[in-house]
PDB file of C-alpha atoms in Angstrom:
ATOM      1  CA  MET C   1       0.113   0.053  -0.104  1.00  0.00           C
ATOM      2  CA  LYS C   2       1.248   3.626  -0.663  1.00  0.00           C
ATOM      3  CA  PRO C   3       2.010   5.764   1.942  1.00  0.00           C
ATOM      4  CA  VAL C   4      -0.286   8.354   0.450  1.00  0.00           C
ATOM      5  CA  LYS C   5      -3.156   6.063   0.941  1.00  0.00           C
ATOM      6  CA  ILE C   6      -2.106   4.926   4.433  1.00  0.00           C
ATOM      7  CA  ILE C   7      -2.388   8.754   5.277  1.00  0.00           C
ATOM      8  CA  PHE C   8      -5.544   9.144   3.626  1.00  0.00           C
ATOM      9  CA  ILE C   9      -7.011   6.084   5.518  1.00  0.00           C
ATOM     10  CA  ALA C  10      -5.684   7.823   8.710  1.00  0.00           C
ATOM     11  CA  PHE C  11      -7.290  11.033   8.257  1.00  0.00           C
ATOM     12  CA  SER C  12     -10.494   9.074   7.227  1.00  0.00           C
ATOM     13  CA  VAL C  13     -10.470   7.053  10.427  1.00  0.00           C
ATOM     14  CA  VAL C  14      -9.796  10.371  12.538  1.00  0.00           C
ATOM     15  CA  ALA C  15     -12.761  11.973  10.861  1.00  0.00           C
ATOM     16  CA  LEU C  16     -14.987   9.113  11.074  1.00  0.00           C
ATOM     17  CA  THR C  17     -14.800   8.626  14.816  1.00  0.00           C
ATOM     18  CA  TRP C  18     -15.531  12.235  15.531  1.00  0.00           C
ATOM     19  CA  PHE C  19     -18.334  11.898  13.182  1.00  0.00           C
ATOM     20  CA  SER C  20     -19.447   8.798  14.942  1.00  0.00           C
ATOM     21  CA  TYR C  21     -19.227  10.315  18.154  1.00  0.00           C
ATOM     22  CA  TRP C  22     -21.188  13.385  17.191  1.00  0.00           C
ATOM     23  CA  LEU C  23     -23.715  11.434  15.538  1.00  0.00           C
ATOM     24  CA  ASN C  24     -24.674   9.169  18.683  1.00  0.00           C
ATOM     25  CA  PHE C  25     -24.500  11.859  21.245  1.00  0.00           C
ATOM     26  CA  GLY C  26     -24.966  15.263  19.454  1.00  0.00           C
ATOM     27  CA  PHE C  27     -27.642  14.069  16.747  1.00  0.00           C
ATOM     28  CA  PHE C  28     -29.532  11.076  18.155  1.00  0.00           C
ATOM     29  CA  LEU C  29     -29.513  11.757  21.908  1.00  0.00           C
ATOM     30  CA  LYS C  30     -29.440  15.715  21.658  1.00  0.00           C
ATOM     31  CA  TYR C  31     -26.500  16.385  24.255  1.00  0.00           C
ATOM     32  CA  GLU C  32     -25.254  19.773  24.924  1.00  0.00           C
ATOM     33  CA  ILE C  33     -21.804  20.510  24.757  1.00  0.00           C
ATOM     34  CA  SER C  34     -20.386  19.914  28.160  1.00  0.00           C
ATOM     35  CA  ASN C  35     -18.366  22.484  30.412  1.00  0.00           C
ATOM     36  CA  SER C  36     -17.155  19.701  32.375  1.00  0.00           C
ATOM     37  CA  GLN C  37     -13.484  18.994  32.319  1.00  0.00           C
ATOM     38  CA  GLU C  38     -14.411  15.181  33.161  1.00  0.00           C
ATOM     39  CA  HIS C  39     -16.468  14.808  30.211  1.00  0.00           C
ATOM     40  CA  TRP C  40     -14.069  16.279  28.162  1.00  0.00           C
ATOM     41  CA  GLY C  41     -11.653  13.874  29.490  1.00  0.00           C
ATOM     42  CA  GLN C  42     -13.871  10.975  29.149  1.00  0.00           C
ATOM     43  CA  LEU C  43     -14.368  12.324  25.408  1.00  0.00           C
ATOM     44  CA  GLY C  44     -10.164  12.137  25.180  1.00  0.00           C
ATOM     45  CA  ASP C  45     -10.195   8.790  26.423  1.00  0.00           C
ATOM     46  CA  PHE C  46     -12.837   7.245  23.929  1.00  0.00           C
ATOM     47  CA  LEU C  47     -11.202   8.872  21.021  1.00  0.00           C
ATOM     48  CA  GLY C  48      -7.642   7.579  22.194  1.00  0.00           C
ATOM     49  CA  GLY C  49      -8.884   4.302  22.822  1.00  0.00           C
ATOM     50  CA  ILE C  50     -10.225   3.948  19.312  1.00  0.00           C
ATOM     51  CA  LEU C  51      -7.541   6.003  17.418  1.00  0.00           C
ATOM     52  CA  ASN C  52      -4.493   4.935  18.992  1.00  0.00           C
ATOM     53  CA  PRO C  53      -4.473   1.104  18.189  1.00  0.00           C
ATOM     54  CA  ILE C  54      -5.673   2.173  14.554  1.00  0.00           C
ATOM     55  CA  LEU C  55      -2.922   4.758  14.014  1.00  0.00           C
ATOM     56  CA  THR C  56      -0.334   2.775  15.736  1.00  0.00           C
ATOM     57  CA  PHE C  57      -1.381  -0.109  13.068  1.00  0.00           C
ATOM     58  CA  LEU C  58      -1.002   2.414   9.960  1.00  0.00           C
ATOM     59  CA  THR C  59       2.098   3.884  11.401  1.00  0.00           C
ATOM     60  CA  ILE C  60       3.582   0.222  11.266  1.00  0.00           C
ATOM     61  CA  LEU C  61       2.231  -0.301   7.738  1.00  0.00           C
ATOM     62  CA  ILE C  62       3.984   2.975   6.812  1.00  0.00           C
ATOM     63  CA  LEU C  63       7.636   1.933   8.304  1.00  0.00           C
ATOM     64  CA  ILE C  64       7.243  -1.778   6.809  1.00  0.00           C
ATOM     65  CA  GLN C  65       6.452   0.334   3.361  1.00  0.00           C
ATOM     66  CA  SER C  66       9.653   2.482   3.862  1.00  0.00           C
ATOM     67  CA  LEU C  67      11.821  -0.408   4.842  1.00  0.00           C
ATOM     68  CA  SER C  68      10.614  -2.382   1.767  1.00  0.00           C
ATOM     69  CA  LEU C  69      11.549   0.664  -0.509  1.00  0.00           C
ATOM     70  CA  GLN C  70      14.955   1.034   1.199  1.00  0.00           C
ATOM     71  CA  LYS C  71      15.478  -2.571   0.760  1.00  0.00           C
ATOM     72  CA  ASN C  72      14.437  -2.301  -3.019  1.00  0.00           C
ATOM     73  CA  GLU C  73      16.736   0.876  -3.612  1.00  0.00           C
ATOM     74  CA  ILE C  74      19.563  -1.172  -2.045  1.00  0.00           C
ATOM     75  CA  GLU C  75      19.349  -4.129  -4.324  1.00  0.00           C
ATOM     76  CA  LYS C  76      18.934  -1.608  -7.397  1.00  0.00           C
ATOM     77  CA  ASN C  77      22.298   0.047  -6.322  1.00  0.00           C
ATOM     78  CA  LYS C  78      24.061  -3.397  -5.698  1.00  0.00           C
ATOM     79  CA  LYS C  79      22.909  -4.575  -9.294  1.00  0.00           C
ATOM     80  CA  TYR C  80      23.841  -1.041 -10.678  1.00  0.00           C
ATOM     81  CA  GLU C  81      27.533  -1.607  -9.080  1.00  0.00           C
ATOM     82  CA  LYS C  82      27.772  -5.178 -10.426  1.00  0.00           C
ATOM     83  CA  MET C  83      26.802  -4.123 -13.877  1.00  0.00           C
ATOM     84  CA  LYS C  84      29.161  -0.744 -13.555  1.00  0.00           C
ATOM     85  CA  SER C  85      32.290  -3.544 -12.888  1.00  0.00           C
ATOM     86  CA  PHE C  86      30.942  -5.921 -15.594  1.00  0.00           C
ATOM     87  CA  GLU C  87      30.925  -3.250 -18.165  1.00  0.00           C
ATOM     88  CA  THR C  88      34.280  -1.962 -17.221  1.00  0.00           C
ATOM     89  CA  HIS C  89      35.858  -5.399 -17.812  1.00  0.00           C
ATOM     90  CA  PHE C  90      33.484  -6.096 -20.800  1.00  0.00           C
ATOM     91  CA  PHE C  91      34.658  -3.362 -22.882  1.00  0.00           C
ATOM     92  CA  ASN C  92      38.243  -3.564 -21.669  1.00  0.00           C
ATOM     93  CA  MET C  93      38.327  -7.129 -22.949  1.00  0.00           C
ATOM     94  CA  ILE C  94      36.784  -6.198 -26.227  1.00  0.00           C
ATOM     95  CA  GLU C  95      39.455  -3.593 -26.816  1.00  0.00           C
ATOM     96  CA  SER C  96      42.080  -6.252 -26.222  1.00  0.00           C
ATOM     97  CA  GLN C  97      40.340  -8.868 -28.706  1.00  0.00           C
ATOM     98  CA  LYS C  98      40.625  -6.103 -31.368  1.00  0.00           C
ATOM     99  CA  LYS C  99      44.503  -5.559 -30.581  1.00  0.00           C
ATOM    100  CA  LEU C 100      44.968  -9.602 -30.681  1.00  0.00           C
ATOM    101  CA  PHE C 101      43.044  -9.874 -34.069  1.00  0.00           C
ATOM    102  CA  ASP C 102      44.956  -7.413 -35.541  1.00  0.00           C
ATOM    103  CA  ILE C 103      48.116  -9.743 -35.087  1.00  0.00           C
ATOM    104  CA  PHE C 104      46.199 -12.842 -35.965  1.00  0.00           C
ATOM    105  CA  GLN C 105      48.032 -14.624 -39.001  1.00  0.00           C
ATOM    106  CA  LEU C 106      47.911 -17.954 -40.929  1.00  0.00           C
ATOM    107  CA  SER C 107      50.128 -19.777 -43.542  1.00  0.00           C
ATOM    108  CA  PHE C 108      49.155 -21.079 -46.747  1.00  0.00           C
ATOM    109  CA  GLU C 109      50.917 -23.040 -49.330  1.00  0.00           C
ATOM    110  CA  LYS C 110      49.922 -21.773 -52.819  1.00  0.00           C
ATOM    111  CA  ASP C 111      51.768 -22.879 -55.971  1.00  0.00           C
ATOM    112  CA  GLY C 112      54.736 -24.221 -54.016  1.00  0.00           C
ATOM    113  CA  SER C 113      55.180 -21.338 -51.801  1.00  0.00           C
ATOM    114  CA  ILE C 114      54.135 -20.173 -48.521  1.00  0.00           C
ATOM    115  CA  SER C 115      52.159 -17.265 -47.959  1.00  0.00           C
ATOM    116  CA  ILE C 116      51.349 -15.469 -44.697  1.00  0.00           C
ATOM    117  CA  GLU C 117      47.971 -13.627 -44.460  1.00  0.00           C
ATOM    118  CA  ARG C 118      47.082 -11.274 -41.353  1.00  0.00           C
ATOM    119  CA  SER C 119      43.831 -10.497 -39.823  1.00  0.00           C
ATOM    120  CA  GLY C 120      40.858 -10.268 -42.163  1.00  0.00           C
ATOM    121  CA  ALA C 121      42.812 -11.331 -45.005  1.00  0.00           C
ATOM    122  CA  ALA C 122      43.534 -14.626 -43.232  1.00  0.00           C
ATOM    123  CA  VAL C 123      40.179 -15.140 -42.703  1.00  0.00           C
ATOM    124  CA  ALA C 124      39.276 -14.488 -46.229  1.00  0.00           C
ATOM    125  CA  ALA C 125      41.850 -17.066 -47.336  1.00  0.00           C
ATOM    126  CA  LEU C 126      40.990 -19.758 -45.061  1.00  0.00           C
ATOM    127  CA  GLU C 127      37.293 -19.323 -46.442  1.00  0.00           C
ATOM    128  CA  ASP C 128      38.672 -19.776 -50.032  1.00  0.00           C
ATOM    129  CA  GLU C 129      40.583 -22.778 -48.717  1.00  0.00           C
ATOM    130  CA  ILE C 130      37.303 -24.338 -47.115  1.00  0.00           C
ATOM    131  CA  LEU C 131      35.379 -23.718 -50.263  1.00  0.00           C
ATOM    132  CA  ASN C 132      38.321 -25.219 -52.535  1.00  0.00           C
ATOM    133  CA  LEU C 133      38.422 -28.182 -50.422  1.00  0.00           C
ATOM    134  CA  LYS C 134      34.478 -28.501 -50.431  1.00  0.00           C
ATOM    135  CA  GLY C 135      34.631 -28.370 -54.243  1.00  0.00           C
ATOM    136  CA  LEU C 136      36.889 -31.371 -54.288  1.00  0.00           C
ATOM    137  CA  GLY C 137      34.552 -33.115 -52.252  1.00  0.00           C
ATOM    138  CA  PHE C 138      35.803 -33.018 -48.671  1.00  0.00           C
ATOM    139  CA  ASN C 139      33.496 -33.713 -46.191  1.00  0.00           C
ATOM    140  CA  GLN C 140      33.319 -32.059 -42.652  1.00  0.00           C
ATOM    141  CA  ALA C 141      35.651 -34.097 -40.721  1.00  0.00           C
ATOM    142  CA  GLN C 142      38.432 -34.142 -43.404  1.00  0.00           C
ATOM    143  CA  LEU C 143      38.141 -30.096 -43.554  1.00  0.00           C
ATOM    144  CA  SER C 144      38.449 -30.113 -39.697  1.00  0.00           C
ATOM    145  CA  GLU C 145      41.678 -32.033 -40.459  1.00  0.00           C
ATOM    146  CA  GLU C 146      42.882 -29.693 -43.064  1.00  0.00           C
ATOM    147  CA  ILE C 147      42.078 -26.761 -40.792  1.00  0.00           C
ATOM    148  CA  ASN C 148      44.154 -28.314 -37.737  1.00  0.00           C
ATOM    149  CA  GLU C 149      47.058 -29.060 -40.294  1.00  0.00           C
ATOM    150  CA  THR C 150      46.942 -25.426 -41.297  1.00  0.00           C
ATOM    151  CA  ASP C 151      46.792 -24.195 -37.718  1.00  0.00           C
ATOM    152  CA  LYS C 152      49.428 -26.267 -36.140  1.00  0.00           C
ATOM    153  CA  GLU C 153      50.276 -23.355 -33.768  1.00  0.00           C
ATOM    154  CA  ASP C 154      46.629 -22.969 -32.653  1.00  0.00           C
ATOM    155  CA  LYS C 155      46.390 -19.559 -33.860  1.00  0.00           C
ATOM    156  CA  ILE C 156      42.820 -19.652 -34.702  1.00  0.00           C
ATOM    157  CA  TYR C 157      42.031 -20.970 -31.017  1.00  0.00           C
ATOM    158  CA  SER C 158      44.262 -18.017 -29.575  1.00  0.00           C
ATOM    159  CA  ALA C 159      42.198 -15.486 -31.787  1.00  0.00           C
ATOM    160  CA  VAL C 160      38.840 -16.685 -31.116  1.00  0.00           C
ATOM    161  CA  ARG C 161      39.782 -17.559 -27.192  1.00  0.00           C
ATOM    162  CA  THR C 162      39.256 -13.852 -26.043  1.00  0.00           C
ATOM    163  CA  PHE C 163      35.628 -13.858 -27.426  1.00  0.00           C
ATOM    164  CA  CYS C 164      34.811 -17.176 -25.742  1.00  0.00           C
ATOM    165  CA  VAL C 165      36.089 -15.625 -22.405  1.00  0.00           C
ATOM    166  CA  ILE C 166      34.105 -12.463 -22.686  1.00  0.00           C
ATOM    167  CA  ALA C 167      31.049 -14.729 -23.646  1.00  0.00           C
ATOM    168  CA  LYS C 168      31.867 -16.848 -20.453  1.00  0.00           C
ATOM    169  CA  LEU C 169      31.957 -13.412 -18.516  1.00  0.00           C
ATOM    170  CA  ILE C 170      28.629 -12.574 -19.592  1.00  0.00           C
ATOM    171  CA  ASP C 171      27.301 -15.969 -18.657  1.00  0.00           C
ATOM    172  CA  LYS C 172      28.919 -15.871 -15.098  1.00  0.00           C
ATOM    173  CA  LYS C 173      28.737 -12.230 -14.158  1.00  0.00           C
ATOM    174  CA  LEU C 174      24.986 -11.678 -15.428  1.00  0.00           C
ATOM    175  CA  SER C 175      23.811 -14.784 -13.907  1.00  0.00           C
ATOM    176  CA  ASN C 176      20.387 -15.246 -12.442  1.00  0.00           C
ATOM    177  CA  GLU C 177      21.906 -15.548  -9.153  1.00  0.00           C
ATOM    178  CA  ASN C 178      23.130 -12.174  -9.390  1.00  0.00           C
ATOM    179  CA  GLY C 179      19.848 -10.586 -10.092  1.00  0.00           C
ATOM    180  CA  PHE C 180      20.241 -10.295 -13.905  1.00  0.00           C
ATOM    181  CA  THR C 181      17.633 -11.914 -16.342  1.00  0.00           C
ATOM    182  CA  GLU C 182      18.235 -13.879 -19.783  1.00  0.00           C
ATOM    183  CA  PHE C 183      17.031 -10.791 -21.798  1.00  0.00           C
ATOM    184  CA  GLU C 184      19.876  -8.622 -20.058  1.00  0.00           C
ATOM    185  CA  ARG C 185      22.651 -11.816 -21.233  1.00  0.00           C
ATOM    186  CA  LYS C 186      21.134 -11.885 -24.555  1.00  0.00           C
ATOM    187  CA  GLU C 187      21.591  -8.058 -24.850  1.00  0.00           C
ATOM    188  CA  TYR C 188      25.417  -8.330 -24.081  1.00  0.00           C
ATOM    189  CA  TYR C 189      25.781 -11.262 -26.526  1.00  0.00           C
ATOM    190  CA  GLU C 190      24.397  -9.171 -29.071  1.00  0.00           C
ATOM    191  CA  VAL C 191      26.551  -6.248 -28.305  1.00  0.00           C
ATOM    192  CA  LEU C 192      29.757  -8.529 -28.046  1.00  0.00           C
ATOM    193  CA  ILE C 193      28.934  -9.813 -31.714  1.00  0.00           C
ATOM    194  CA  ASN C 194      28.229  -6.509 -33.014  1.00  0.00           C
ATOM    195  CA  TYR C 195      31.305  -4.775 -31.347  1.00  0.00           C
ATOM    196  CA  THR C 196      33.684  -7.924 -32.844  1.00  0.00           C
ATOM    197  CA  ASP C 197      35.199  -7.157 -35.973  1.00  0.00           C
ATOM    198  CA  PHE C 198      33.020  -9.178 -38.704  1.00  0.00           C
ATOM    199  CA  SER C 199      36.253 -11.106 -39.903  1.00  0.00           C
ATOM    200  CA  LEU C 200      36.734 -12.397 -36.417  1.00  0.00           C
ATOM    201  CA  VAL C 201      33.078 -13.082 -36.231  1.00  0.00           C
ATOM    202  CA  ARG C 202      33.527 -15.331 -39.479  1.00  0.00           C
ATOM    203  CA  LEU C 203      36.366 -16.995 -37.896  1.00  0.00           C
ATOM    204  CA  ILE C 204      34.463 -17.947 -34.711  1.00  0.00           C
ATOM    205  CA  LEU C 205      31.812 -19.539 -36.825  1.00  0.00           C
ATOM    206  CA  LEU C 206      34.421 -21.479 -38.562  1.00  0.00           C
ATOM    207  CA  ALA C 207      35.821 -22.656 -35.295  1.00  0.00           C
ATOM    208  CA  LEU C 208      32.259 -23.417 -34.153  1.00  0.00           C
ATOM    209  CA  LYS C 209      31.895 -25.832 -37.322  1.00  0.00           C
ATOM    210  CA  TYR C 210      35.350 -27.248 -37.743  1.00  0.00           C
ATOM    211  CA  THR C 211      37.077 -27.207 -34.279  1.00  0.00           C
ATOM    212  CA  SER C 212      36.919 -28.441 -30.803  1.00  0.00           C
ATOM    213  CA  SER C 213      37.793 -27.234 -27.572  1.00  0.00           C
ATOM    214  CA  ALA C 214      36.568 -26.445 -24.011  1.00  0.00           C
ATOM    215  CA  GLN C 215      36.160 -22.607 -25.129  1.00  0.00           C
ATOM    216  CA  ILE C 216      34.303 -23.446 -28.370  1.00  0.00           C
ATOM    217  CA  ASP C 217      32.477 -26.047 -26.779  1.00  0.00           C
ATOM    218  CA  PHE C 218      31.049 -23.601 -24.236  1.00  0.00           C
ATOM    219  CA  LEU C 219      29.751 -21.364 -27.052  1.00  0.00           C
ATOM    220  CA  LYS C 220      28.138 -24.439 -28.780  1.00  0.00           C
ATOM    221  CA  HIS C 221      26.172 -25.557 -25.755  1.00  0.00           C
ATOM    222  CA  ASN C 222      25.417 -22.064 -24.590  1.00  0.00           C
ATOM    223  CA  LEU C 223      21.674 -22.050 -25.918  1.00  0.00           C
ATOM    224  CA  GLU C 224      21.247 -18.284 -25.197  1.00  0.00           C
ATOM    225  CA  PHE C 225      24.248 -17.330 -27.171  1.00  0.00           C
ATOM    226  CA  MET C 226      23.202 -19.624 -30.091  1.00  0.00           C
ATOM    227  CA  ASP C 227      19.846 -18.299 -29.971  1.00  0.00           C
ATOM    228  CA  VAL C 228      21.411 -14.884 -30.337  1.00  0.00           C
ATOM    229  CA  LEU C 229      23.318 -15.745 -33.468  1.00  0.00           C
ATOM    230  CA  SER C 230      20.465 -17.503 -35.189  1.00  0.00           C
ATOM    231  CA  LYS C 231      18.339 -13.986 -34.689  1.00  0.00           C
ATOM    232  CA  LEU C 232      21.079 -12.074 -35.983  1.00  0.00           C
ATOM    233  CA  GLY C 233      21.043 -14.276 -39.109  1.00  0.00           C
ATOM    234  CA  VAL C 234      24.759 -15.094 -38.799  1.00  0.00           C
ATOM    235  CA  LEU C 235      24.349 -19.109 -38.801  1.00  0.00           C
ATOM    236  CA  GLU C 236      23.528 -18.891 -42.283  1.00  0.00           C
ATOM    237  CA  TYR C 237      26.855 -18.282 -43.168  1.00  0.00           C
ATOM    238  CA  LEU C 238      27.807 -21.619 -41.951  1.00  0.00           C
ATOM    239  CA  ASP C 239      25.445 -23.099 -44.546  1.00  0.00           C
ATOM    240  CA  ASP C 240      27.613 -21.748 -47.328  1.00  0.00           C
ATOM    241  CA  MET C 241      30.995 -22.858 -45.267  1.00  0.00           C
TER     242      MET C 241
END
């Protein structure tokens, strides 16, 4: 109950008590206003006996309402502080991810020579390699073997690892136990994807399809994350790869 309503009820109770007293003694019994202090004292006892328990009860209700509002405010402040701490860590890690992807590189053998491609160009070259092998009839298991052969130094894993760590951060820090909801987690999964270089997103999708590790498996089995990928339409990319 809102405090304004409680105050209104309190005034109504006081007014009703006075009115009932007048109605009985003044209107029905036709008593005159007394000059006796004793009678006025009895009136005070009557009003006090009726009003004090009611007003005390209403005061307790206001106190409980006030404590409830304070508790809600404390919980909101705690959640705000958790979100503030999370976002600082979240955006710092996204910035680190960008720097790590800038130095990402893969080596490809072409026409008897080795070419080294970096960042987005490396992802494009990997895509071309996959499409060429698919054209030669390679199945998914064979393509996984070829990618592992190309990436002997686990550079793909290193490039996508930070993304997976950020996704785990969202899952852990914005958990239901910490007062957050599935909607809020999905919002930050979407922010993560949108703030990630598109070439890196494509590399992560390729890793989801063709590689396996504890980090990648976390993404594969994270239904909320996969749902966000699906809604953004990026999973359609894997149909062609």
